[in-house]
mmCIF file of C-alpha atoms in Angstrom:
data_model
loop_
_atom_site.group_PDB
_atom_site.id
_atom_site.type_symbol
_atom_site.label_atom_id
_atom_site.label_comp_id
_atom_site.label_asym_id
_atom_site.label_seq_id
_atom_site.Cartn_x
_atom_site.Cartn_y
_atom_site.Cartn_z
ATOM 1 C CA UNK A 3 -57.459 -7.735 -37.611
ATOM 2 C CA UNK A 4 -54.139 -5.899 -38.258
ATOM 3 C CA UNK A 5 -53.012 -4.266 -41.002
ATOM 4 C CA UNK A 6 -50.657 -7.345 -42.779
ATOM 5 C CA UNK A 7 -54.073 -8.882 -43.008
ATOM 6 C CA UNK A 8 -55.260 -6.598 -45.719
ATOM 7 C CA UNK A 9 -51.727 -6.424 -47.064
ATOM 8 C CA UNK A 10 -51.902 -10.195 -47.865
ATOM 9 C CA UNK A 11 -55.326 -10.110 -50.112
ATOM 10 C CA UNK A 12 -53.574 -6.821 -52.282
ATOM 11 C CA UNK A 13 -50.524 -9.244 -52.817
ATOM 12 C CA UNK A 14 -52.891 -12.408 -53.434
ATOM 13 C CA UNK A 15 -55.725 -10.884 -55.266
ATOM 14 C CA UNK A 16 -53.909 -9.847 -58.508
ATOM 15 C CA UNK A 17 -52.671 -13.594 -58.653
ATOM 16 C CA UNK A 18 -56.300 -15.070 -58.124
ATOM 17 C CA UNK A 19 -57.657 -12.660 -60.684
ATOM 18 C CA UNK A 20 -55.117 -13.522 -63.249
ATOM 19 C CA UNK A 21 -55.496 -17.437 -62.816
ATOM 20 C CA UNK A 22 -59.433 -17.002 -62.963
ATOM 21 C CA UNK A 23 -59.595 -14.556 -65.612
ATOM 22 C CA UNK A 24 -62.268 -12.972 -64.377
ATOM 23 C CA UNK A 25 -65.350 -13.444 -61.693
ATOM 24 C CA UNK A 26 -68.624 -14.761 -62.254
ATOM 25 C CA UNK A 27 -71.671 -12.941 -61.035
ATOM 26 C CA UNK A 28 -71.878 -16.054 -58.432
ATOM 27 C CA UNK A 29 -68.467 -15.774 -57.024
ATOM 28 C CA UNK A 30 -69.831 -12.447 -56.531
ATOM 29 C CA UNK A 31 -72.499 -13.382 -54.573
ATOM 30 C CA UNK A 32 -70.063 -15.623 -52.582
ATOM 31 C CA UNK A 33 -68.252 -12.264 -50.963
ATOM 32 C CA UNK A 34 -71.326 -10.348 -50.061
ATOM 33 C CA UNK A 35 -72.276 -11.362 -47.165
ATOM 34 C CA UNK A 36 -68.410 -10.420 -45.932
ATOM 35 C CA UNK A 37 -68.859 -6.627 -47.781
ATOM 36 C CA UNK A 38 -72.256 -5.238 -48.505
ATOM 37 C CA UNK A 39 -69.813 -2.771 -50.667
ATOM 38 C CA UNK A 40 -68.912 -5.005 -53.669
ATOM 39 C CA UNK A 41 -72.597 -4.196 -54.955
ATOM 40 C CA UNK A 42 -70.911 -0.992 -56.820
ATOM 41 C CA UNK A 43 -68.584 -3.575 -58.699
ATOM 42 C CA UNK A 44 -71.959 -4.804 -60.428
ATOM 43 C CA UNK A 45 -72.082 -1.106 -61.958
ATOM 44 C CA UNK A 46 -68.581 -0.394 -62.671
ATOM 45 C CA UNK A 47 -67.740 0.931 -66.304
ATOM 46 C CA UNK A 48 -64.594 -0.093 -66.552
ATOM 47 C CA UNK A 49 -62.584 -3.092 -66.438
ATOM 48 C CA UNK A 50 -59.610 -1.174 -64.225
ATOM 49 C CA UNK A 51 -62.429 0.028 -61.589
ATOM 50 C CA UNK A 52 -64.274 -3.296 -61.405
ATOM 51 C CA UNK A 53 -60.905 -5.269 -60.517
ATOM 52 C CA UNK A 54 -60.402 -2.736 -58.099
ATOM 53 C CA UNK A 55 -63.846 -3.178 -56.307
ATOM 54 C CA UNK A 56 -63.244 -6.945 -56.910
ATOM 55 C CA UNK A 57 -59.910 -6.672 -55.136
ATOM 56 C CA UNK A 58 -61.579 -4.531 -52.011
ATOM 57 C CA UNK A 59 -63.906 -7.176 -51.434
ATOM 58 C CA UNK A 60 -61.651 -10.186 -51.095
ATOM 59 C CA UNK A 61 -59.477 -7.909 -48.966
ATOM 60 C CA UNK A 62 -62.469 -7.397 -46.206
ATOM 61 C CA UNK A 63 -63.511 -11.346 -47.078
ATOM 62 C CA UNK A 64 -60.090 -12.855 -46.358
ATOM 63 C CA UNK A 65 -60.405 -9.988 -43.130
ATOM 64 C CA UNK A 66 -63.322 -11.522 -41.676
ATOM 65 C CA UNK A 67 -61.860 -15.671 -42.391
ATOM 66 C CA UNK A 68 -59.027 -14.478 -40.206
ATOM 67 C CA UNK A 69 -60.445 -13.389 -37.316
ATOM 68 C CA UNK A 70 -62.742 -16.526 -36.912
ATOM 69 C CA UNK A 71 -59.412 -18.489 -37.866
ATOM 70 C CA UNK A 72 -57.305 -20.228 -34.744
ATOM 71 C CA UNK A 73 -54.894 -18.380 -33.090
ATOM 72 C CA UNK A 74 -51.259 -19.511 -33.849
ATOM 73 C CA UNK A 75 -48.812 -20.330 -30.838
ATOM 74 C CA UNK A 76 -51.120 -19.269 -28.490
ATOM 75 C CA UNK A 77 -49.833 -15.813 -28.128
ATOM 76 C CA UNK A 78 -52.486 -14.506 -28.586
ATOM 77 C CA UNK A 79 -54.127 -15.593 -25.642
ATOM 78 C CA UNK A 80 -50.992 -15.478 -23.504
ATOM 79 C CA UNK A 81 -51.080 -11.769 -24.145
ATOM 80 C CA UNK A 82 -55.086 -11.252 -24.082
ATOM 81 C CA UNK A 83 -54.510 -12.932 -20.356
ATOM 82 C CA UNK A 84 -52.283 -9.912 -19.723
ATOM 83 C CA UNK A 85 -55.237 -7.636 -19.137
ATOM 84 C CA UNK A 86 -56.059 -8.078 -15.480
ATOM 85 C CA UNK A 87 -52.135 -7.539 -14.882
ATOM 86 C CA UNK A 88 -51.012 -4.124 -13.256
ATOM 87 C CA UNK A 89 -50.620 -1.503 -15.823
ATOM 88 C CA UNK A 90 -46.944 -0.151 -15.747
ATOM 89 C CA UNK A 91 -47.401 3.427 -14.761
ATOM 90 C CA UNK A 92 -44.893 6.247 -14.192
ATOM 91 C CA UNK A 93 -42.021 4.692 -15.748
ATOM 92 C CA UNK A 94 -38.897 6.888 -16.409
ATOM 93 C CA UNK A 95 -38.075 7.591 -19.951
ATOM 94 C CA UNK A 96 -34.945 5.697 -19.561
ATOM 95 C CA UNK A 97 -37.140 2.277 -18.203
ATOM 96 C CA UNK A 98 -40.105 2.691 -21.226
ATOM 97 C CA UNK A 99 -37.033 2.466 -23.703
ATOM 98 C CA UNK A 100 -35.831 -0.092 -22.423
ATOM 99 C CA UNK A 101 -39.328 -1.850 -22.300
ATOM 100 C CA UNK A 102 -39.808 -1.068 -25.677
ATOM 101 C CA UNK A 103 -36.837 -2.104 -27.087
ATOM 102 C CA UNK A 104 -36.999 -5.633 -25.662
ATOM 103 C CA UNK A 105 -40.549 -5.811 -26.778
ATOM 104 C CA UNK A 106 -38.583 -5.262 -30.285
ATOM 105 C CA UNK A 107 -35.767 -7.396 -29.861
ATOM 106 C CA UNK A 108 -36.915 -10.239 -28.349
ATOM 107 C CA UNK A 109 -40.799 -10.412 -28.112
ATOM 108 C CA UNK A 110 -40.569 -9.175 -31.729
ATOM 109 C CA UNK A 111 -43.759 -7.631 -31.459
ATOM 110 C CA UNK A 112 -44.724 -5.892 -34.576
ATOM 111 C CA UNK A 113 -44.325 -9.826 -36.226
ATOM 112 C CA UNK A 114 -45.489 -12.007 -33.733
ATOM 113 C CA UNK A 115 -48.374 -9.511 -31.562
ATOM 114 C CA UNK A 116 -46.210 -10.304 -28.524
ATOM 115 C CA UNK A 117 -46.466 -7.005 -26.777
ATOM 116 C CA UNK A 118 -46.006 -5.735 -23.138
ATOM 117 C CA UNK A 119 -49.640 -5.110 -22.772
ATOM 118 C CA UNK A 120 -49.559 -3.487 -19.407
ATOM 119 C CA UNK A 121 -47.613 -0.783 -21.253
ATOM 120 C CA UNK A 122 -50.692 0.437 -23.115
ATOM 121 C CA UNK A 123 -53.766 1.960 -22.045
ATOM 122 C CA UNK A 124 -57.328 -0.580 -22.786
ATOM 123 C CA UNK A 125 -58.342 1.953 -25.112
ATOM 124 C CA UNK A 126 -55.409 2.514 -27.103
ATOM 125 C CA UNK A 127 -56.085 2.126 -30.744
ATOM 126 C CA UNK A 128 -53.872 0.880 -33.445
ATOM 127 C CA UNK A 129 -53.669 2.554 -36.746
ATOM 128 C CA UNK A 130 -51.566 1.271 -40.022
ATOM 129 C CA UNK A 131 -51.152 2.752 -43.683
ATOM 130 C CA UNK A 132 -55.186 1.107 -44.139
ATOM 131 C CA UNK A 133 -57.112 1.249 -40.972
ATOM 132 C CA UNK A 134 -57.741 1.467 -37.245
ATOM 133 C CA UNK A 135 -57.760 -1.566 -34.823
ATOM 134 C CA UNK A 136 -58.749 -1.871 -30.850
ATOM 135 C CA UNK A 137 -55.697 -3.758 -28.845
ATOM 136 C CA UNK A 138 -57.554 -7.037 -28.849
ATOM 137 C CA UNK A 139 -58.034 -7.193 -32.575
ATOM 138 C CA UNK A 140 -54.206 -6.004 -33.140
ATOM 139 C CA UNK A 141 -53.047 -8.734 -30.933
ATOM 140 C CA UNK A 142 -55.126 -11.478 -32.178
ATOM 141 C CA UNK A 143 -54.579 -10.402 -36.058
ATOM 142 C CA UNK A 144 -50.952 -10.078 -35.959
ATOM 143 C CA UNK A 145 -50.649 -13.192 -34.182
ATOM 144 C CA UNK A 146 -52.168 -15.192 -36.526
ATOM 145 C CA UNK A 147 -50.742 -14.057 -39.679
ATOM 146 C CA UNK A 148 -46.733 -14.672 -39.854
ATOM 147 C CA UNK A 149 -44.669 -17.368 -40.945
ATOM 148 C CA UNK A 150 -42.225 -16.584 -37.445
ATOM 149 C CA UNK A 151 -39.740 -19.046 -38.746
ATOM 150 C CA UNK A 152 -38.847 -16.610 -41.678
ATOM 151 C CA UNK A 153 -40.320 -13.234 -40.509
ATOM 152 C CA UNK A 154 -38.464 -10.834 -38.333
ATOM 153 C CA UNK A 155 -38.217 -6.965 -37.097
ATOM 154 C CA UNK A 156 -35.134 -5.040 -35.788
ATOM 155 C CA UNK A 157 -34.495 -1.435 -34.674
ATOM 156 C CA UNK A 158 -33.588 0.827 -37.410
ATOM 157 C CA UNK A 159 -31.728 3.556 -35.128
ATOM 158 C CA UNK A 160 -32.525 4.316 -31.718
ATOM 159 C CA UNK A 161 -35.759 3.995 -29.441
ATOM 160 C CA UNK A 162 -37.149 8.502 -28.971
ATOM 161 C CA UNK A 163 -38.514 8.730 -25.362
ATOM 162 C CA UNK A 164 -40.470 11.994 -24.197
ATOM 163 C CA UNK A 165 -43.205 12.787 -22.106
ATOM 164 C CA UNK A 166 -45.823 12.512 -24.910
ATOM 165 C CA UNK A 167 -44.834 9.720 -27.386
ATOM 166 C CA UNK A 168 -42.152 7.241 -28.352
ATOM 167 C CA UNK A 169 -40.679 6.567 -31.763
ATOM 168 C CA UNK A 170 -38.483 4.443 -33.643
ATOM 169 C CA UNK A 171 -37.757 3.127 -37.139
ATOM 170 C CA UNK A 172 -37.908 -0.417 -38.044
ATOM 171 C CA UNK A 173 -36.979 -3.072 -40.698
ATOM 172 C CA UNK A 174 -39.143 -6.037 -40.781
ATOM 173 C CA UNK A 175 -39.395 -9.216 -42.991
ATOM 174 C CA UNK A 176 -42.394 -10.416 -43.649
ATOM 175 C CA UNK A 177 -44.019 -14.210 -44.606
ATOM 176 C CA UNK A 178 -47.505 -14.753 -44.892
ATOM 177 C CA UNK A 179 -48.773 -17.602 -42.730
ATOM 178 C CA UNK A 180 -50.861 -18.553 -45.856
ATOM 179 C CA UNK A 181 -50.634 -22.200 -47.228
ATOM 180 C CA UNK A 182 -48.835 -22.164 -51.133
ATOM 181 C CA UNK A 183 -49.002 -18.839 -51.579
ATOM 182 C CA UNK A 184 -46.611 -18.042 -48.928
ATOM 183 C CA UNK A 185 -45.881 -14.342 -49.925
ATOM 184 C CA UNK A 186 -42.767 -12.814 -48.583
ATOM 185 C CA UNK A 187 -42.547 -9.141 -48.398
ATOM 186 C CA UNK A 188 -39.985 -6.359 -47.180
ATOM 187 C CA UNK A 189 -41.043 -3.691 -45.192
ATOM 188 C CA UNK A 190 -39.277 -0.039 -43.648
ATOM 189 C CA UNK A 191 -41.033 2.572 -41.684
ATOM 190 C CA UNK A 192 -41.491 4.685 -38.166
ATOM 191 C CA UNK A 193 -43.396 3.563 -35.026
ATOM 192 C CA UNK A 194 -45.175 6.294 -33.351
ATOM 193 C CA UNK A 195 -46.744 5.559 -29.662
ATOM 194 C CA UNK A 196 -48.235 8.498 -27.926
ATOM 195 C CA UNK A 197 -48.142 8.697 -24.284
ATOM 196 C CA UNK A 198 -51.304 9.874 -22.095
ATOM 197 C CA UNK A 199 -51.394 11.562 -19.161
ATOM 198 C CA UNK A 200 -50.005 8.398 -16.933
ATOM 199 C CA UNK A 201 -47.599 7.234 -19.282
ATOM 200 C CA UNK A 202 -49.686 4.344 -20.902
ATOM 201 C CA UNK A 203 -49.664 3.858 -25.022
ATOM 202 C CA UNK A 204 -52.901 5.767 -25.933
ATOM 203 C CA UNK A 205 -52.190 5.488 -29.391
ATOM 204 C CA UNK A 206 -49.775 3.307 -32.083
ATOM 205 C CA UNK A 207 -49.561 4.506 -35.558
ATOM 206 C CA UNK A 208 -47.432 2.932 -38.430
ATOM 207 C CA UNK A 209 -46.100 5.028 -41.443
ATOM 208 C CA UNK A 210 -44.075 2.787 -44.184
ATOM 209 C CA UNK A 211 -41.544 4.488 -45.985
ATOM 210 C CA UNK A 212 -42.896 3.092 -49.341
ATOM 211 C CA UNK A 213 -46.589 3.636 -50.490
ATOM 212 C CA UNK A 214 -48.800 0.885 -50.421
ATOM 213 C CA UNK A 215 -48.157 0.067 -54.302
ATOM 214 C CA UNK A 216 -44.958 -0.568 -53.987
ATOM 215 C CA UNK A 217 -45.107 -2.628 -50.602
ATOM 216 C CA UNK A 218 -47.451 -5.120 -53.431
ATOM 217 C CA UNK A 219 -44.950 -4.504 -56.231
ATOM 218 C CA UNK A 220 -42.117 -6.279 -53.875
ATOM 219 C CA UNK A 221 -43.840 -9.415 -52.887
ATOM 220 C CA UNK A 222 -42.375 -12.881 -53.545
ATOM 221 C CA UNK A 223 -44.542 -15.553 -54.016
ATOM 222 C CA UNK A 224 -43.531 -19.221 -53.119
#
């Protein structure tokens, strides 16, 4: 599951704490089978650290509900069915930004998990500002989780080619596919896709501009 996953439950969390006041020891119980973790919430001394724990939890429960959730638009699986295709080896610097670029401008990738996937090695591992995904789960995640009526990505300056990596900046957008709740949030940062030995995407690793708390802080609900 990609990253906007986990950036959901920090937006939604605070919201369901403050409408429930606090958690019972049986909504507790509810979340552990999704994170064996949330048993250190039981010992927490203080009210900051417990909502903390608490919030950690529903972050890896709402994780796990996505990823047995139905795709969206079928992307998903349009892309997964890319895999048997002919990787795109040797390409010119010149012909990978180009690639790239359209995979920003009109597959709008990074929103809807529409990538060029013979541009990326099998192995190639996806890393945000909270964790590490294989390409399946980064395709499947991110294509479940927008609004794509409302969210968007552009360039924010050019597409970097060289032998070893490519990078960009980008501006995205951002609506949670998430009934009521609906969360809208902005979002700035640099793209960094290193380049193995053939040319393939070994590696894709976000950095946003702003840290994590303030990403939260700028959420609109409804």
């Amino acid at each position: 599951m990609a990253w906007r996953s986990v950036l959901f439950l920090l937006v939604a969390a605070p919201s369901v704490v403050a409408f429930s006041g606090s958690l019972s020891a049986q909504t507790l119980k509810l979340v552990k089978p999704y994170n064996a973790r949330h048993e250190t919430m039981c010992s927490a001394q203080s009210e900051n650290k417990s909502n903390l724990m608490v919030r950690r939890t529903l972050l890896r429960s709402a994780a796990f509900c996505f990823a047995l959730g139905p795709a969206s638009g079928g992307l998903a699986g349009k892309v997964l069915a890319e895999e048997g295709d002919k990787k795109m080896t040797g390409l010119s610097n010149e012909e990978l930004a180009k690639k790239v670029t359209f995979d920003v401008k009109d597959r709008q990738f990074m929103v809807t998990g529409d990538l060029t996937r013979s541009l990326y090695d099998e192995s190639c591992t996806f890393t945000d500002e909270i964790d590490t995904y294989t390409l399946d789960k980064w395709i499947d995640g991110t294509s479940k989780l927008f609004r794509n009526d409302y969210s968007k990505m552009e360039l924010d300056g050019p597409v970097a080619v060289t032998e070893s990596e490519v990078k960009f900046r980008f501006k995205e957008q951002l609506m949670f596919n998430i009934p009521l709740l609906l969360p809208k949030v902005p979002l700035t940062g640099e793209l960094t896709l290193k380049r193995g030995s053939n040319g393939l995407f070994t590696s894709y690793k976000e950095k946003w501009d702003q840290p994590v708390w303030q990403v939260l802080l700028s959420a609109k609900l409804f």
